[in-house]
Amino acid sequence: MFTGLVTDVGTVRSVEDRNGLRRFEVESRYKLEDIALGASIMHSGVCLTVVDMGQGERGAWFATEAVPETLSKTILGDWTVGSHVNLEQSLKLGDELGGHFVFGHVDGVGQVVSIEPEGESYRLTIRPPEGIARYFATKGSAAVNGVSLTVAEALPNGDFELAIIPHTWEVTTLNQLQPGSSVNLEIDMLARYVARMIGADAPEGQ
């Protein structure tokens, strides 16, 4: 489990296909002693398991593996050497929950419609897949490429807007987005359960 508060931006240093898996090695500023084999680290919204690690030039490097299902349902399939990745280590008991509960399970890939400066901040419009658009509510939470954000406005056409403060813009990969960019989206778990409780996801006739 994660909070959606990015603690480092890593760089993909190698990509290799092995026996149906794609192995990524990522350079980070994390200390090697703070990472364990089998640990979960969120990569731009996707929870991946550490399968190897070592000391790099600026901190630890670690390797993860993604199955074809993950590559086809997220933006990980587009990663190449040099790609920048939002990173967050898993939440520990007693840690401050500064964002919202994020599980690292991508619900769909959305598209950036527009990016508009608002003084020193930015307003992003995201188009989610049609099947999950109803889960994004004004003032609700969403994870975009692993970043915990508040929906500024849910639009009638299913798009939603995000107001990004300068700090978040500077310390995550959001500043690399452009109109047309693909982004990993995870809906708020609370929205998922509320939809079930009120029958929004119930089969027709119930």
mmCIF file of C-alpha atoms in Angstrom:
data_model
loop_
_atom_site.group_PDB
_atom_site.id
_atom_site.type_symbol
_atom_site.label_atom_id
_atom_site.label_comp_id
_atom_site.label_asym_id
_atom_site.label_seq_id
_atom_site.Cartn_x
_atom_site.Cartn_y
_atom_site.Cartn_z
ATOM 1 C CA MET A 1 0.000 0.000 0.000
ATOM 2 C CA PHE A 2 1.174 3.533 -0.810
ATOM 3 C CA THR A 3 0.186 7.166 -0.253
ATOM 4 C CA GLY A 4 0.754 8.668 -3.709
ATOM 5 C CA LEU A 5 3.475 10.982 -2.378
ATOM 6 C CA VAL A 6 6.462 10.558 -4.693
ATOM 7 C CA THR A 7 9.765 10.248 -2.805
ATOM 8 C CA ASP A 8 12.127 10.050 -5.774
ATOM 9 C CA VAL A 9 12.218 10.235 -9.556
ATOM 10 C CA GLY A 10 14.187 7.286 -10.878
ATOM 11 C CA THR A 11 15.762 6.705 -14.276
ATOM 12 C CA VAL A 12 15.431 3.485 -16.255
ATOM 13 C CA ARG A 13 18.989 2.302 -16.952
ATOM 14 C CA SER A 14 18.229 -0.947 -18.765
ATOM 15 C CA VAL A 15 15.304 -2.813 -20.323
ATOM 16 C CA GLU A 16 15.545 -6.499 -21.181
ATOM 17 C CA ASP A 17 13.021 -9.138 -22.246
ATOM 18 C CA ARG A 18 13.554 -12.466 -20.479
ATOM 19 C CA ASN A 19 11.353 -15.551 -20.896
ATOM 20 C CA GLY A 20 8.141 -13.596 -21.336
ATOM 21 C CA LEU A 21 8.993 -11.015 -18.674
ATOM 22 C CA ARG A 22 10.368 -7.525 -19.158
ATOM 23 C CA ARG A 23 13.086 -6.634 -16.676
ATOM 24 C CA PHE A 24 13.662 -3.005 -15.790
ATOM 25 C CA GLU A 25 16.662 -1.709 -13.868
ATOM 26 C CA VAL A 26 16.043 1.684 -12.250
ATOM 27 C CA GLU A 27 18.570 4.107 -10.778
ATOM 28 C CA SER A 28 17.344 5.932 -7.651
ATOM 29 C CA ARG A 29 18.516 8.071 -4.762
ATOM 30 C CA TYR A 30 17.278 5.516 -2.242
ATOM 31 C CA LYS A 31 19.862 4.072 0.139
ATOM 32 C CA LEU A 32 20.736 0.471 -0.621
ATOM 33 C CA GLU A 33 20.193 -0.533 3.020
ATOM 34 C CA ASP A 34 16.602 0.749 2.821
ATOM 35 C CA ILE A 35 15.660 -1.700 0.053
ATOM 36 C CA ALA A 36 15.082 -5.431 0.465
ATOM 37 C CA LEU A 37 14.664 -8.223 -2.048
ATOM 38 C CA GLY A 38 10.956 -8.839 -2.466
ATOM 39 C CA ALA A 39 10.056 -5.313 -1.388
ATOM 40 C CA SER A 40 7.271 -3.441 -3.195
ATOM 41 C CA ILE A 41 8.074 -0.146 -4.883
ATOM 42 C CA MET A 42 5.544 1.859 -6.855
ATOM 43 C CA HIS A 43 6.713 2.853 -10.332
ATOM 44 C CA SER A 44 4.552 5.655 -11.775
ATOM 45 C CA GLY A 45 1.480 4.060 -10.257
ATOM 46 C CA VAL A 46 2.402 0.395 -10.715
ATOM 47 C CA CYS A 47 3.422 -1.762 -7.746
ATOM 48 C CA LEU A 48 6.432 -3.896 -8.728
ATOM 49 C CA THR A 49 8.601 -6.298 -6.732
ATOM 50 C CA VAL A 50 12.342 -5.833 -6.288
ATOM 51 C CA VAL A 51 14.145 -8.899 -7.686
ATOM 52 C CA ASP A 52 17.739 -7.596 -7.655
ATOM 53 C CA MET A 53 19.598 -4.510 -6.446
ATOM 54 C CA GLY A 54 23.004 -2.952 -5.994
ATOM 55 C CA GLN A 55 24.890 0.270 -5.335
ATOM 56 C CA GLY A 56 24.780 2.861 -8.104
ATOM 57 C CA GLU A 57 26.475 6.214 -8.636
ATOM 58 C CA ARG A 58 23.855 8.352 -6.881
ATOM 59 C CA GLY A 59 22.131 5.737 -4.750
ATOM 60 C CA ALA A 60 20.727 2.251 -5.105
ATOM 61 C CA TRP A 61 19.693 0.649 -8.360
ATOM 62 C CA PHE A 62 17.085 -2.104 -8.337
ATOM 63 C CA ALA A 63 15.516 -4.456 -10.831
ATOM 64 C CA THR A 64 11.868 -5.372 -11.277
ATOM 65 C CA GLU A 65 9.984 -7.585 -13.717
ATOM 66 C CA ALA A 66 6.663 -6.971 -15.471
ATOM 67 C CA VAL A 67 4.424 -9.582 -17.086
ATOM 68 C CA PRO A 68 2.786 -9.009 -20.505
ATOM 69 C CA GLU A 69 -0.559 -8.183 -18.818
ATOM 70 C CA THR A 70 1.050 -5.301 -16.920
ATOM 71 C CA LEU A 71 2.854 -4.058 -20.024
ATOM 72 C CA SER A 72 -0.358 -4.035 -22.073
ATOM 73 C CA LYS A 73 -2.582 -2.397 -19.428
ATOM 74 C CA THR A 74 -0.200 0.358 -18.245
ATOM 75 C CA ILE A 75 2.340 2.772 -19.694
ATOM 76 C CA LEU A 76 5.242 0.503 -18.676
ATOM 77 C CA GLY A 77 5.321 -0.981 -22.156
ATOM 78 C CA ASP A 78 6.474 2.421 -23.445
ATOM 79 C CA TRP A 79 9.465 2.715 -21.096
ATOM 80 C CA THR A 80 12.924 2.827 -22.643
ATOM 81 C CA VAL A 81 16.419 3.481 -21.301
ATOM 82 C CA GLY A 82 16.403 7.024 -19.917
ATOM 83 C CA SER A 83 12.687 7.122 -19.060
ATOM 84 C CA HIS A 84 11.940 8.917 -15.798
ATOM 85 C CA VAL A 85 9.764 7.162 -13.237
ATOM 86 C CA ASN A 86 7.895 8.372 -10.143
ATOM 87 C CA LEU A 87 8.948 6.179 -7.214
ATOM 88 C CA GLU A 88 7.462 5.499 -3.798
ATOM 89 C CA GLN A 89 8.392 2.792 -1.316
ATOM 90 C CA SER A 90 5.556 0.949 0.391
ATOM 91 C CA LEU A 91 3.819 2.444 3.412
ATOM 92 C CA LYS A 92 4.995 1.190 6.797
ATOM 93 C CA LEU A 93 2.846 0.964 9.922
ATOM 94 C CA GLY A 94 3.048 4.324 11.686
ATOM 95 C CA ASP A 95 4.043 6.330 8.594
ATOM 96 C CA GLU A 96 2.177 9.559 7.941
ATOM 97 C CA LEU A 97 -0.588 9.211 5.361
ATOM 98 C CA GLY A 98 -0.167 12.518 3.577
ATOM 99 C CA GLY A 99 -1.920 11.586 0.342
ATOM 100 C CA HIS A 100 -4.603 8.903 0.096
ATOM 101 C CA PHE A 101 -4.566 5.100 0.087
ATOM 102 C CA VAL A 102 -3.026 4.029 -3.217
ATOM 103 C CA PHE A 103 -2.672 0.347 -4.063
ATOM 104 C CA GLY A 104 -0.463 0.406 -7.137
ATOM 105 C CA HIS A 105 -3.132 -1.321 -9.237
ATOM 106 C CA VAL A 106 -3.731 0.653 -12.419
ATOM 107 C CA ASP A 107 -7.403 0.822 -13.410
ATOM 108 C CA GLY A 108 -6.821 2.268 -16.853
ATOM 109 C CA VAL A 109 -4.621 4.398 -19.067
ATOM 110 C CA GLY A 110 -5.853 7.944 -19.625
ATOM 111 C CA GLN A 111 -4.793 10.668 -22.046
ATOM 112 C CA VAL A 112 -3.692 14.230 -21.302
ATOM 113 C CA VAL A 113 -6.091 16.549 -23.136
ATOM 114 C CA SER A 114 -4.540 19.883 -22.195
ATOM 115 C CA ILE A 115 -2.061 21.586 -19.866
ATOM 116 C CA GLU A 116 -2.730 25.221 -18.999
ATOM 117 C CA PRO A 117 -0.549 27.436 -16.777
ATOM 118 C CA GLU A 118 -2.411 29.182 -13.949
ATOM 119 C CA GLY A 119 0.102 31.632 -12.522
ATOM 120 C CA GLU A 120 2.807 29.389 -11.039
ATOM 121 C CA SER A 121 0.537 26.322 -10.997
ATOM 122 C CA TYR A 122 -0.826 24.174 -13.808
ATOM 123 C CA ARG A 123 -4.243 22.819 -14.724
ATOM 124 C CA LEU A 124 -4.318 19.436 -16.414
ATOM 125 C CA THR A 125 -7.307 17.940 -18.170
ATOM 126 C CA ILE A 126 -7.283 14.132 -18.311
ATOM 127 C CA ARG A 127 -9.521 11.871 -20.384
ATOM 128 C CA PRO A 128 -9.984 8.516 -18.612
ATOM 129 C CA PRO A 129 -11.212 5.336 -20.298
ATOM 130 C CA GLU A 130 -14.999 5.386 -20.620
ATOM 131 C CA GLY A 131 -15.466 2.462 -18.236
ATOM 132 C CA ILE A 132 -13.961 4.257 -15.231
ATOM 133 C CA ALA A 133 -14.890 7.889 -15.941
ATOM 134 C CA ARG A 134 -17.771 7.829 -13.428
ATOM 135 C CA TYR A 135 -15.371 7.167 -10.545
ATOM 136 C CA PHE A 136 -13.693 10.585 -10.750
ATOM 137 C CA ALA A 137 -15.594 13.126 -8.661
ATOM 138 C CA THR A 138 -15.026 16.808 -7.990
ATOM 139 C CA LYS A 139 -12.817 17.129 -4.855
ATOM 140 C CA GLY A 140 -12.263 13.378 -4.855
ATOM 141 C CA SER A 141 -8.868 11.685 -4.998
ATOM 142 C CA ALA A 142 -7.081 10.117 -7.951
ATOM 143 C CA ALA A 143 -3.611 8.716 -8.574
ATOM 144 C CA VAL A 144 -2.037 9.865 -11.852
ATOM 145 C CA ASN A 145 1.263 8.142 -12.651
ATOM 146 C CA GLY A 146 1.407 7.299 -8.964
ATOM 147 C CA VAL A 147 0.882 10.879 -7.756
ATOM 148 C CA SER A 148 -1.937 11.472 -5.263
ATOM 149 C CA LEU A 149 -4.022 14.365 -6.588
ATOM 150 C CA THR A 150 -7.354 16.024 -5.899
ATOM 151 C CA VAL A 151 -9.828 16.285 -8.757
ATOM 152 C CA ALA A 152 -10.490 20.002 -9.241
ATOM 153 C CA GLU A 153 -13.529 19.370 -11.415
ATOM 154 C CA ALA A 154 -15.205 16.370 -12.998
ATOM 155 C CA LEU A 155 -16.540 17.495 -16.379
ATOM 156 C CA PRO A 156 -19.858 16.397 -17.953
ATOM 157 C CA ASN A 157 -18.079 14.668 -20.858
ATOM 158 C CA GLY A 158 -16.184 12.355 -18.485
ATOM 159 C CA ASP A 159 -12.898 14.269 -18.499
ATOM 160 C CA PHE A 160 -11.547 15.615 -15.222
ATOM 161 C CA GLU A 161 -9.302 18.519 -14.302
ATOM 162 C CA LEU A 162 -6.409 18.641 -11.845
ATOM 163 C CA ALA A 163 -4.800 21.713 -10.292
ATOM 164 C CA ILE A 164 -1.080 21.019 -9.794
ATOM 165 C CA ILE A 165 0.862 23.090 -7.269
ATOM 166 C CA PRO A 166 4.442 24.164 -8.176
ATOM 167 C CA HIS A 167 6.100 21.744 -5.716
ATOM 168 C CA THR A 168 4.326 18.673 -7.123
ATOM 169 C CA TRP A 169 5.049 19.859 -10.653
ATOM 170 C CA GLU A 170 8.762 20.201 -9.910
ATOM 171 C CA VAL A 171 9.443 16.975 -7.966
ATOM 172 C CA THR A 172 7.506 14.467 -10.108
ATOM 173 C CA THR A 173 7.404 13.505 -13.760
ATOM 174 C CA LEU A 174 4.163 15.446 -14.280
ATOM 175 C CA ASN A 175 6.260 18.296 -15.701
ATOM 176 C CA GLN A 176 7.228 16.023 -18.608
ATOM 177 C CA LEU A 177 3.643 15.477 -19.749
ATOM 178 C CA GLN A 178 2.303 16.959 -22.971
ATOM 179 C CA PRO A 179 -1.129 16.919 -24.600
ATOM 180 C CA GLY A 180 -1.563 13.396 -25.912
ATOM 181 C CA SER A 181 0.646 11.783 -23.248
ATOM 182 C CA SER A 182 -0.629 8.543 -21.729
ATOM 183 C CA VAL A 183 -0.912 8.281 -17.935
ATOM 184 C CA ASN A 184 -1.590 5.466 -15.478
ATOM 185 C CA LEU A 185 -4.803 6.065 -13.531
ATOM 186 C CA GLU A 186 -5.939 4.510 -10.257
ATOM 187 C CA ILE A 187 -9.349 5.432 -8.934
ATOM 188 C CA ASP A 188 -9.927 6.060 -5.239
ATOM 189 C CA MET A 189 -10.799 2.799 -3.495
ATOM 190 C CA LEU A 190 -13.534 4.615 -1.549
ATOM 191 C CA ALA A 191 -15.242 5.536 -4.827
ATOM 192 C CA ARG A 192 -15.149 1.910 -5.894
ATOM 193 C CA TYR A 193 -16.895 0.689 -2.746
ATOM 194 C CA VAL A 194 -19.431 3.527 -2.674
ATOM 195 C CA ALA A 195 -20.391 2.674 -6.266
ATOM 196 C CA ARG A 196 -20.952 -0.931 -5.223
ATOM 197 C CA MET A 197 -22.972 0.026 -2.130
ATOM 198 C CA ILE A 198 -25.353 2.317 -4.002
ATOM 199 C CA GLY A 199 -25.779 -0.169 -6.826
ATOM 200 C CA ALA A 200 -23.942 1.761 -9.532
ATOM 201 C CA ASP A 201 -22.032 -1.391 -10.424
ATOM 202 C CA ALA A 202 -24.897 -3.822 -9.809
ATOM 203 C CA PRO A 203 -26.044 -6.028 -12.717
ATOM 204 C CA GLU A 204 -29.047 -4.691 -14.598
ATOM 205 C CA GLY A 205 -32.345 -5.498 -12.888
ATOM 206 C CA GLN A 206 -30.976 -5.553 -9.346
#
